Coordinates of C-alpha atoms in Angstrom, one line a residue:
Chain A
M1 CA -19.6 15.2 -8.9
T2 CA -17.6 18.2 -7.7
E3 CA -19.3 17.9 -4.3
T4 CA -18.1 14.4 -3.8
L5 CA -14.6 15.3 -5.1
F6 CA -14.4 18.2 -2.7
S7 CA -15.4 16.2 0.4
N8 CA -13.0 13.4 -0.7
L9 CA -10.2 15.9 -1.1
A10 CA -10.9 17.4 2.3
I11 CA -10.8 13.9 3.9
F12 CA -7.6 13.2 2.1
V13 CA -5.8 16.3 3.2
L14 CA -7.0 16.2 6.8
S15 CA -6.0 12.5 7.0
L16 CA -2.5 13.4 5.8
L17 CA -2.2 16.0 8.5
V18 CA -3.4 13.5 11.1
G19 CA -0.9 10.9 9.8
F20 CA 1.9 13.4 10.2
E21 CA 0.9 14.2 13.8
V22 CA -0.2 10.8 15.1
I23 CA 3.3 9.3 15.3
S24 CA 5.8 11.6 16.9
K25 CA 9.1 10.2 18.2
I26 CA 9.3 6.4 18.0
P27 CA 11.9 4.3 19.8
S28 CA 14.1 2.7 17.2
T29 CA 13.1 -0.8 18.4
L30 CA 9.6 -0.1 17.2
H31 CA 10.6 1.1 13.7
T32 CA 10.1 -2.2 12.0
P33 CA 6.9 -3.2 13.8
M34 CA 5.5 0.3 13.2
M35 CA 6.3 0.0 9.5
S36 CA 4.7 -3.4 9.4
G37 CA 1.6 -2.0 11.3
A38 CA 1.2 0.8 8.8
N39 CA 1.7 -1.7 6.0
A40 CA -1.2 -3.7 7.4
I41 CA -3.4 -0.6 7.5
H42 CA -3.0 0.0 3.8
G43 CA -4.3 -3.5 3.4
V44 CA -7.7 -1.7 3.4
V45 CA -7.1 -1.8 -0.3
I46 CA -9.0 -5.1 0.0
A47 CA -12.2 -2.9 0.2
G48 CA -11.3 -1.8 -3.3
A49 CA -11.1 -5.4 -4.4
V50 CA -14.6 -5.9 -3.0
A51 CA -15.9 -2.9 -4.9
V52 CA -14.4 -4.0 -8.3
A53 CA -15.8 -7.5 -7.7
A54 CA -19.3 -6.0 -7.4
A55 CA -18.9 -4.2 -10.7
A56 CA -17.0 -6.8 -12.7
D57 CA -18.8 -8.2 -15.7
T58 CA -16.1 -9.0 -18.3
P59 CA -13.4 -11.7 -18.3
A60 CA -10.7 -9.0 -17.9
G61 CA -12.7 -7.6 -15.0
Y62 CA -12.9 -11.0 -13.3
I63 CA -9.1 -11.6 -13.8
L64 CA -8.3 -8.2 -12.3
T65 CA -10.7 -8.8 -9.5
F66 CA -8.9 -12.0 -8.7
I67 CA -5.5 -10.4 -8.8
A68 CA -6.6 -7.5 -6.6
A69 CA -8.2 -9.8 -4.1
L70 CA -5.2 -12.1 -4.1
F71 CA -2.7 -9.3 -3.5
A72 CA -4.8 -7.3 -1.1
S73 CA -5.7 -10.2 1.1
A74 CA -2.0 -11.2 1.3
N75 CA -1.3 -7.7 2.4
V76 CA -4.0 -7.3 5.0
F77 CA -4.0 -10.8 6.6
G78 CA -0.2 -11.2 6.4
G79 CA 0.4 -7.7 7.6
Y80 CA -1.7 -7.9 10.8
V81 CA -0.4 -11.4 11.7
V82 CA 3.2 -10.6 11.2
T83 CA 2.9 -7.3 13.1
D84 CA 1.2 -9.1 16.0
R85 CA 4.0 -11.7 16.0
M86 CA 6.6 -9.0 16.2
L87 CA 4.8 -7.1 18.9
R88 CA 4.2 -10.1 21.1
M89 CA 7.9 -9.7 22.0
F90 CA 7.1 -6.4 23.6
T91 CA 4.3 -7.8 25.9
P92 CA 5.5 -8.1 29.5
A93 CA 6.4 -11.8 30.3
A94 CA 3.8 -12.0 33.0
A95 CA 1.0 -11.1 30.7
R96 CA 2.0 -13.7 28.2
P97 CA -0.1 -16.8 28.5
S98 CA 2.3 -19.4 27.0
T99 CA 4.6 -18.8 24.1
P100 CA 5.3 -21.7 21.9
Chain B
M1 CA -27.1 10.6 -0.4
T2 CA -29.2 7.6 0.6
L3 CA -29.7 6.5 4.2
L4 CA -27.5 3.5 3.6
A5 CA -24.7 5.5 2.1
F6 CA -24.9 7.8 5.1
I7 CA -24.7 4.9 7.6
I8 CA -21.8 3.4 5.6
G9 CA -20.0 6.8 5.8
V10 CA -20.4 7.0 9.6
V11 CA -19.1 3.4 9.9
F12 CA -16.1 4.5 7.8
L13 CA -15.4 7.3 10.2
A14 CA -15.5 4.9 13.1
A15 CA -13.0 2.7 11.3
A16 CA -10.8 5.8 10.8
V17 CA -10.9 6.4 14.6
F18 CA -9.8 2.9 15.2
F19 CA -6.9 3.3 12.7
V20 CA -5.7 6.6 14.3
V21 CA -6.0 5.3 17.9
G22 CA -4.2 2.1 16.8
L23 CA -1.3 3.9 15.2
H24 CA -1.1 6.2 18.2
L25 CA -0.8 3.3 20.6
M26 CA 1.9 1.7 18.5
R27 CA 4.3 4.4 19.5
T28 CA 5.2 2.8 22.8
P29 CA 6.3 -0.8 23.3
R30 CA 3.8 -1.4 26.2
T31 CA 0.7 -0.6 24.2
A32 CA 1.9 -1.4 20.7
R33 CA 0.3 -4.8 20.5
R34 CA -3.1 -3.5 21.6
G35 CA -2.7 -0.7 19.1
N36 CA -2.3 -3.2 16.3
L37 CA -5.3 -5.2 17.4
I38 CA -7.4 -2.0 17.5
S39 CA -6.2 -1.2 14.0
A40 CA -7.3 -4.7 13.0
G41 CA -10.7 -3.9 14.4
G42 CA -10.9 -0.8 12.3
M43 CA -10.0 -2.9 9.3
I44 CA -12.8 -5.4 9.9
T45 CA -15.2 -2.5 10.3
A46 CA -14.2 -0.8 7.1
V47 CA -14.1 -3.9 5.0
G48 CA -17.4 -5.2 6.5
A49 CA -19.1 -1.9 5.6
T50 CA -17.7 -1.9 2.1
L51 CA -18.9 -5.5 1.7
V52 CA -22.5 -4.7 2.8
Y53 CA -22.6 -1.6 0.5
A54 CA -21.1 -3.6 -2.5
I55 CA -23.6 -6.4 -2.1
T56 CA -26.6 -4.1 -2.0
L57 CA -25.3 -2.3 -5.2
S58 CA -24.1 -5.3 -7.0
H59 CA -25.7 -6.3 -10.4
S60 CA -25.2 -9.9 -9.2
H61 CA -22.6 -11.3 -11.5
S62 CA -21.6 -14.2 -9.4
L63 CA -18.3 -14.7 -11.3
G64 CA -17.0 -11.5 -9.8
W65 CA -17.8 -12.7 -6.3
I66 CA -16.2 -16.1 -7.1
A67 CA -13.0 -14.3 -8.3
L68 CA -13.0 -12.3 -5.1
T69 CA -13.5 -15.2 -2.8
S70 CA -10.9 -17.4 -4.5
G71 CA -8.4 -14.6 -4.5
V72 CA -9.0 -13.9 -0.8
I73 CA -8.7 -17.5 0.2
V74 CA -5.4 -18.0 -1.7
G75 CA -3.9 -14.7 -0.8
G76 CA -5.1 -14.8 2.8
T77 CA -3.8 -18.3 3.4
F78 CA -0.4 -17.4 1.9
G79 CA -0.2 -14.3 4.1
V80 CA -1.1 -16.0 7.3
V81 CA 1.0 -19.1 6.8
R82 CA 4.1 -17.1 5.7
S83 CA 3.7 -14.7 8.6
R84 CA 3.5 -17.5 11.1
S85 CA 6.3 -19.6 9.7
V86 CA 8.9 -16.9 8.7
K87 CA 12.0 -16.7 10.7
M88 CA 12.2 -13.5 12.9
T89 CA 15.3 -12.3 11.0
D90 CA 13.5 -12.7 7.7
I91 CA 10.5 -10.5 8.7
P92 CA 11.6 -7.3 6.9
Q93 CA 11.6 -8.9 3.5
L94 CA 8.2 -10.4 4.2
V95 CA 6.9 -7.0 5.1
S96 CA 8.4 -5.7 1.9
L97 CA 6.6 -8.4 -0.1
F98 CA 3.3 -7.6 1.6
N99 CA 3.9 -3.9 0.7
A100 CA 4.6 -4.9 -2.9
V101 CA 1.3 -6.8 -3.3
G102 CA -0.6 -3.9 -1.6
G103 CA 0.7 -1.6 -4.3
G104 CA -0.1 -4.1 -7.0
A105 CA -3.6 -4.5 -5.7
A106 CA -4.1 -0.7 -5.8
A107 CA -2.9 -0.6 -9.4
A108 CA -5.1 -3.6 -10.4
I109 CA -8.2 -1.8 -8.9
A110 CA -7.5 1.3 -11.0
F111 CA -7.2 -0.9 -14.1
A112 CA -10.4 -2.8 -13.3
D113 CA -12.3 0.4 -12.7
F114 CA -11.1 2.0 -15.9
L115 CA -12.0 -1.1 -18.0
G116 CA -15.4 -1.3 -16.4
R117 CA -16.3 2.3 -17.4
D118 CA -17.8 3.5 -20.6
V119 CA -14.9 5.6 -21.8
S120 CA -16.3 6.4 -25.2
A121 CA -17.4 9.8 -24.0
G122 CA -14.2 10.4 -22.1
L123 CA -13.7 10.6 -18.4
T124 CA -13.7 13.6 -16.1
P125 CA -10.3 14.5 -14.6
S126 CA -11.7 13.7 -11.2
T127 CA -11.5 10.0 -12.3
S128 CA -8.7 10.0 -14.8
V129 CA -6.2 11.8 -12.6
P130 CA -6.5 9.4 -9.6
V131 CA -6.5 6.4 -12.0
V132 CA -3.2 7.5 -13.5
L133 CA -1.6 8.4 -10.2
D134 CA -2.8 5.1 -8.7
V135 CA -1.2 3.1 -11.5
I136 CA 2.1 5.0 -11.3
I137 CA 2.5 5.0 -7.6
G138 CA 1.1 1.5 -7.1
S139 CA 3.4 -0.1 -9.8
V140 CA 6.5 1.7 -8.5
S141 CA 5.8 0.4 -5.1
L142 CA 5.1 -3.1 -6.5
S143 CA 8.4 -3.6 -8.4
G144 CA 10.5 -1.5 -6.0
S145 CA 9.4 -3.4 -2.9
L146 CA 10.0 -6.7 -4.7
I147 CA 13.6 -5.6 -5.5
A148 CA 14.1 -4.4 -1.9
A149 CA 12.8 -7.7 -0.6
G150 CA 15.2 -9.5 -3.0
K151 CA 18.1 -7.5 -1.6
L152 CA 17.1 -8.2 2.0
Q153 CA 16.7 -11.9 1.3
G154 CA 20.0 -12.0 -0.6
V155 CA 18.5 -13.1 -3.9
I156 CA 19.6 -9.9 -5.4
P157 CA 23.1 -8.6 -4.6
G158 CA 23.0 -6.3 -1.6
Q159 CA 25.6 -3.9 -3.0
P160 CA 24.4 -0.9 -5.1
I161 CA 23.9 -2.1 -8.7
Q162 CA 24.7 0.6 -11.2
F163 CA 25.4 0.6 -14.9
P164 CA 26.7 3.3 -17.2
G165 CA 24.0 5.6 -18.4
A166 CA 21.6 4.6 -15.6
R167 CA 20.6 8.2 -14.9
V168 CA 19.7 8.7 -18.6
V169 CA 17.6 5.5 -18.6
N170 CA 15.9 6.6 -15.4
V171 CA 15.0 10.0 -16.9
V172 CA 13.7 8.4 -20.1
V173 CA 11.6 5.9 -18.1
V174 CA 10.1 8.6 -15.9
L175 CA 9.3 10.8 -18.9
V176 CA 7.6 7.9 -20.7
A177 CA 5.5 7.1 -17.5
L178 CA 4.6 10.8 -17.0
G179 CA 4.0 11.4 -20.7
A180 CA 1.7 8.4 -21.1
G181 CA 0.0 9.4 -17.9
G182 CA -0.5 12.9 -19.2
A183 CA -1.9 11.5 -22.5
M184 CA -4.3 9.3 -20.5
I185 CA -5.6 12.3 -18.5
A186 CA -6.0 14.4 -21.7
Q187 CA -7.7 11.7 -23.7
P188 CA -8.7 8.8 -21.4
T189 CA -10.2 6.5 -24.1
S190 CA -7.8 3.6 -24.5
W191 CA -6.4 1.1 -22.1
P192 CA -3.2 0.3 -24.0
M193 CA -1.9 3.8 -22.9
L194 CA -2.6 2.9 -19.3
L195 CA -0.6 -0.3 -19.9
V196 CA 2.3 1.9 -21.1
V197 CA 2.0 3.9 -17.8
L198 CA 2.0 0.6 -15.9
V199 CA 5.1 -0.9 -17.6
A200 CA 7.1 2.3 -17.4
S201 CA 6.3 2.7 -13.7
L202 CA 7.2 -0.9 -13.0
L203 CA 10.5 -0.4 -14.7
F204 CA 11.1 2.8 -12.8
G205 CA 10.5 1.0 -9.5
V206 CA 13.2 -1.5 -10.4
L207 CA 15.7 1.1 -11.5
M208 CA 15.0 3.2 -8.4
V209 CA 15.8 0.5 -5.9
L210 CA 18.7 -1.4 -7.7
P211 CA 21.3 1.3 -6.9
I212 CA 20.5 1.3 -3.2
G213 CA 22.7 -0.6 -0.8
G214 CA 21.3 -3.6 1.1
A215 CA 21.9 -1.9 4.5
D216 CA 19.6 1.0 3.4
A217 CA 16.9 -1.3 2.1
P218 CA 14.7 -1.1 5.3
V219 CA 14.5 2.7 4.9
V220 CA 13.5 2.2 1.2
V221 CA 10.8 -0.3 2.2
S222 CA 9.4 2.2 4.6
L223 CA 9.4 4.9 1.9
L224 CA 7.7 2.5 -0.5
N225 CA 5.2 1.7 2.3
A226 CA 4.3 5.4 2.3
F227 CA 4.0 5.2 -1.5
T228 CA 1.6 2.3 -1.3
G229 CA -0.5 4.2 1.2
L230 CA -0.8 7.0 -1.3
A231 CA -1.7 4.6 -4.1
V232 CA -4.4 3.1 -1.9
A233 CA -5.7 6.6 -1.2
M234 CA -5.8 7.2 -5.0
A235 CA -7.7 4.0 -5.5
G236 CA -10.1 5.3 -2.9
F237 CA -10.7 8.4 -5.1
V238 CA -11.2 6.1 -8.1
I239 CA -13.9 4.0 -6.6
D240 CA -15.1 6.6 -4.2
N241 CA -14.4 4.7 -0.9
Q242 CA -13.6 7.1 2.0
S243 CA -12.1 4.4 4.2
M244 CA -9.4 3.8 1.6
I245 CA -8.8 7.5 1.3
I246 CA -8.4 8.0 5.0
A247 CA -6.3 4.9 5.7
G248 CA -4.2 5.4 2.6
A249 CA -3.5 9.0 3.5
L250 CA -2.7 8.1 7.1
V251 CA -0.2 5.5 6.0
G252 CA 1.3 7.9 3.4
A253 CA 1.9 10.6 6.0
A254 CA 2.9 8.3 8.9
G255 CA 5.1 6.3 6.7
T256 CA 6.9 9.4 5.5
I257 CA 7.6 10.5 9.1
L258 CA 8.7 6.9 10.0
T259 CA 11.1 6.9 6.9
L260 CA 12.7 10.1 8.1
Q261 CA 13.1 8.8 11.6
M262 CA 14.6 5.5 10.4
A263 CA 17.1 7.3 8.2
K264 CA 18.0 9.5 11.1
A265 CA 18.5 6.6 13.4
M266 CA 21.1 5.2 10.9
N267 CA 22.7 8.7 10.6
R268 CA 21.7 8.8 6.9
S269 CA 19.6 11.1 5.0
V270 CA 16.7 9.9 2.8
L271 CA 18.1 11.9 -0.1
T272 CA 21.5 10.3 0.1
I273 CA 19.9 6.9 0.2
M274 CA 17.6 7.5 -2.7
L275 CA 20.4 8.9 -4.8
G276 CA 22.1 5.6 -4.1
G277 CA 25.6 4.3 -4.2
F278 CA 27.4 7.3 -2.9
G279 CA 29.2 6.9 0.4
T280 CA 27.3 3.8 1.5
G281 CA 29.2 2.7 4.6
D282 CA 28.5 -0.9 4.0
S283 CA 29.9 -1.5 0.5
G284 CA 31.4 0.4 -2.3
S285 CA 29.4 1.0 -5.5
V286 CA 29.8 -1.6 -8.1
A287 CA 29.6 -0.7 -11.7
L288 CA 28.2 -3.5 -13.8
G289 CA 29.2 -3.8 -17.4
A290 CA 31.7 -1.0 -17.1

């Protein structure tokens, strides 16, 4: 138990440090896409929905699994698609195949 | 540690590399789109590995998988369709909505995990603490982001909404949430107490965002985005999933830096924004019911 907790805590703290370092100064045009991109990354919460689905064995568990899956998948699918849509504007015009 | 668990752990690390490289590439306009796609690759890797692991460990209750699949179909369809159809100018409120449901999902996972455990013998703090933190942070993010989205959309008035005694109500709500959370950690045996934590935190999210001006809402969304990241990391502790801990902590930290930069770009400080109402350039504070 304590071994798992320690390694998880270490991962958590080191990931926080990486997160602080990985984005330094961002041009303000990228603020919203960056926020949206980070928003998509925490869509990994869908992995948690998968885990509770595997363990669910009561009506309350099924309902909570459904809610978690519904919310998390809206977060992850919507997050990546909307971020990509914003970032397509930054692609050089020549590299764009054909924009609708 | 079984061989499978080891392999899954290595795959999680690979996903973490994708996330970090993706975020890094998103700093410059030229590589930003590629960065997002790389991050999406990391997402597929992490979720795929979790799915394999969950299927091998599952006690095969097909209803759970049905609930998962139907939730993913409905939620995923909504997310993709809205993302494609939304007007460019309405994107910030959609991002806020996606952030809200992310926080809600994290809270739901903590609840589901708690209900699924045999709590008659009590829980160790290594589980009860992240459960409580997950429910608190996740619910604040859920209700707060919904209010922020409402302000951006114009459904909720953009000017700061304040009422007499708001500070006192705020303090009381925070104390209830923390008190119930503390009680849960000390004696984690009943779910109604967790429900009290949930409701008080939802209420606090609403009260926190209402006094903030509409022009400051994007900064608040960014802050709540960091909150959701932390909630997801806590959910990762609850169900012992390293990809969630890594990605959640990354977003929690990167989101905080981003929030500071956004506030700076608007010549505002995060503290002033969060205290709300004072000196908002866009509109004066409006006292309701005064």
